[in-house]
Coordinates of N, CA and C in Angstrom, one line a residue:
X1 N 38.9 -70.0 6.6 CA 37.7 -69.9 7.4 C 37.1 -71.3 7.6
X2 N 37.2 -72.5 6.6 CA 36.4 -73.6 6.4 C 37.8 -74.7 7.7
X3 N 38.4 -74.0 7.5 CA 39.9 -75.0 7.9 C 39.7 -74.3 9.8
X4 N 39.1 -73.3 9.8 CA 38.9 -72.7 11.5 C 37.8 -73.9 12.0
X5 N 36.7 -73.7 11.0 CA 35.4 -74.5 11.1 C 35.7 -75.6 11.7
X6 N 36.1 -76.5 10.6 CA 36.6 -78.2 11.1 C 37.4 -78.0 12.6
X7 N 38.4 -77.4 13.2 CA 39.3 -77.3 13.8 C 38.5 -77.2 15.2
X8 N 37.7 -76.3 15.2 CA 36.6 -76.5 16.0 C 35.9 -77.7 16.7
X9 N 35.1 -77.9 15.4 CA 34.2 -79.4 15.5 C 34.9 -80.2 15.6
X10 N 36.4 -80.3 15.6 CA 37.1 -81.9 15.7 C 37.2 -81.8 16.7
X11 N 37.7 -80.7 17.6 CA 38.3 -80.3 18.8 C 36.8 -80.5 19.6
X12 N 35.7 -80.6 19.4 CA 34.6 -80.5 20.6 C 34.7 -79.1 21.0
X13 N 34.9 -77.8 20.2 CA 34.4 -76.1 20.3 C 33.4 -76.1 19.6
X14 N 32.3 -75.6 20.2 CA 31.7 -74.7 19.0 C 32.0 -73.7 18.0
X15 N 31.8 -74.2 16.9 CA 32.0 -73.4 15.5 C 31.3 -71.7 15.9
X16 N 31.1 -71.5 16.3 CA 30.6 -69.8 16.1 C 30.9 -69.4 16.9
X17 N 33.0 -69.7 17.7 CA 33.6 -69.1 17.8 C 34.5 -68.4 16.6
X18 N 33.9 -68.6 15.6 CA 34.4 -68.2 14.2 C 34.4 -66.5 14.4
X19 N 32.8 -66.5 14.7 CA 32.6 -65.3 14.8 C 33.2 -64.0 15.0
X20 N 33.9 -64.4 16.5 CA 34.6 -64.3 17.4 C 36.0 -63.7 17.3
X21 N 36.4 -64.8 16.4 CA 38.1 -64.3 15.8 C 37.7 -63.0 15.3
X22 N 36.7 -62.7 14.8 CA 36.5 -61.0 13.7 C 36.2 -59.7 14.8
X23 N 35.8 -60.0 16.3 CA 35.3 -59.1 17.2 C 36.5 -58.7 17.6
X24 N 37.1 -57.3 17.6 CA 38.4 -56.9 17.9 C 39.2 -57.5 19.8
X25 N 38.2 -57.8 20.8 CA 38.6 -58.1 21.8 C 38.3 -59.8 22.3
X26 N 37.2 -60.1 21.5 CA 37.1 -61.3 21.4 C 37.8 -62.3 21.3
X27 N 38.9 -61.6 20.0 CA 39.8 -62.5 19.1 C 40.5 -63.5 20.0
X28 N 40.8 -62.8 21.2 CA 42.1 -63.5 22.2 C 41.2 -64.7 22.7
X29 N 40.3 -64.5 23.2 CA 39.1 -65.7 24.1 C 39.2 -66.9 22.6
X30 N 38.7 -66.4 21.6 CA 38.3 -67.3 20.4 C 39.9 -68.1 20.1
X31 N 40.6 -67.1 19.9 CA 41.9 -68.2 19.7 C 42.4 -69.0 21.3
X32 N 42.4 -68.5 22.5 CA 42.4 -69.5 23.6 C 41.8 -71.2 23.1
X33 N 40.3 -70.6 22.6 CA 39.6 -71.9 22.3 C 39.6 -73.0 21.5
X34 N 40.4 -72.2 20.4 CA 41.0 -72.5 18.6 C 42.6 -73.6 19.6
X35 N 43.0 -72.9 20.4 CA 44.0 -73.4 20.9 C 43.4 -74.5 21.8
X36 N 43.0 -74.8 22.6 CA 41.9 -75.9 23.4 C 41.8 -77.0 22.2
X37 N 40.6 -77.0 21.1 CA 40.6 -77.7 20.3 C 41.6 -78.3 19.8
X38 N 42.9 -77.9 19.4 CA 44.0 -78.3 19.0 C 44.5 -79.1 19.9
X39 N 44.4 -78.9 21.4 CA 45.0 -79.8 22.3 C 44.0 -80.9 22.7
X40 N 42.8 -80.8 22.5 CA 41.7 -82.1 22.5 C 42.2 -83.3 20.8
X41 N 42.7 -82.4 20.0 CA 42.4 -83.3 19.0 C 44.0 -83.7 18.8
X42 N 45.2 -83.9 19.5 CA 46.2 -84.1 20.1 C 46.3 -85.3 20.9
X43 N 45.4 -84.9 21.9 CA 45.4 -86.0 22.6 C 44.2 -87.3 22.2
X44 N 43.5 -87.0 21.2 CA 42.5 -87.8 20.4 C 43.7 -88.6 19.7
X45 N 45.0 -88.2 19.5 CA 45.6 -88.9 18.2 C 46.6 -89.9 19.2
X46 N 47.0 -89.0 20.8 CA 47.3 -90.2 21.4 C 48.8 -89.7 21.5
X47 N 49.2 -88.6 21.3 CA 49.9 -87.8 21.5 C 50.3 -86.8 22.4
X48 N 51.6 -86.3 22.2 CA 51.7 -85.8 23.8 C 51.6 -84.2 23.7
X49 N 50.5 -83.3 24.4 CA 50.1 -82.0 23.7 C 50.5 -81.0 23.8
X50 N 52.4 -81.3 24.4 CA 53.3 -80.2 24.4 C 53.9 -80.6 23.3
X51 N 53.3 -81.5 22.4 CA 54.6 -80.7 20.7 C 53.6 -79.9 20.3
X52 N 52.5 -79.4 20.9 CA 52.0 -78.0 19.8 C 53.1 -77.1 19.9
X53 N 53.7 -76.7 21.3 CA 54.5 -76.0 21.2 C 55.4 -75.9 20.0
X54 N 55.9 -77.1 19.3 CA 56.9 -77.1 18.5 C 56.7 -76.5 17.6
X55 N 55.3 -76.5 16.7 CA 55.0 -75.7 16.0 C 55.1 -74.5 15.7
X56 N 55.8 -73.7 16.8 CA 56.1 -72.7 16.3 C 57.6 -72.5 15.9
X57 N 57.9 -73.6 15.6 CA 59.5 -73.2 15.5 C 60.0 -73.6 14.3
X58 N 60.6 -72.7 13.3 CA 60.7 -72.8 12.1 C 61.3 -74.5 11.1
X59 N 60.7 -75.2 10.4 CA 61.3 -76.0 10.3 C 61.0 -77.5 11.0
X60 N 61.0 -77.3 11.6 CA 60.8 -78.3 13.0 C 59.3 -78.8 13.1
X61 N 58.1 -77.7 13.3 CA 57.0 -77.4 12.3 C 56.7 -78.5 11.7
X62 N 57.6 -78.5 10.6 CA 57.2 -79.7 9.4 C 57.1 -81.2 10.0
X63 N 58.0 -81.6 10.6 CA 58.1 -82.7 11.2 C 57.2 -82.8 12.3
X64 N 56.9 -82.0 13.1 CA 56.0 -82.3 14.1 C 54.2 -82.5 13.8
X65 N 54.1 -81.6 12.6 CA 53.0 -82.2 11.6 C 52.7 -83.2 10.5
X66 N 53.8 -83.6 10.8 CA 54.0 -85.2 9.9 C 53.9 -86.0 10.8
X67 N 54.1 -86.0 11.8 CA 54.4 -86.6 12.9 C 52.8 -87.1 13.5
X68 N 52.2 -85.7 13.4 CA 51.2 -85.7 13.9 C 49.7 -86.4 12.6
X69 N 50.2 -86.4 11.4 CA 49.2 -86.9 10.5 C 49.4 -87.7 10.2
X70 N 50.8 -88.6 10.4 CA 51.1 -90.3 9.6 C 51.6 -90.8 10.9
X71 N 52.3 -90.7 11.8 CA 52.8 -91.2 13.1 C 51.6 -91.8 14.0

């Protein structure tokens, strides 16, 4: 929950789309947003904001989040 929080605020969302994730039809709008933030704080690092994609791919993951926190 505290790790949704930050994700938010770093990204420039407002935090009380927290809320949101728990509203059964909401959830989808709130994660669109959760996903937004992710790609503002991506291109904050100066990076290119199609390796979120990579993230989903097993393994690969790791490296693209190392990538993204020491790189």
């Amino acid at each position: 929950m505290l790790n949704n929080w930050i994700m938010y605020k770093a990204g420039d969302q407002s935090p009380w789309w927290i809320v949101g994730l728990f509203i059964p039809v909401v959830n989808f709008v709130a994660l669109i947003f959760l996903l937004m933030a992710f790609i503002k704080i991506v291109q904050k690092l100066g990076k290119n904001p199609w390796l979120i994609l990579l993230t989903i791919v097993p393994l690969v993951n790791f490296v693209v989040l190392y990538n993204f926190a020491f790189g």
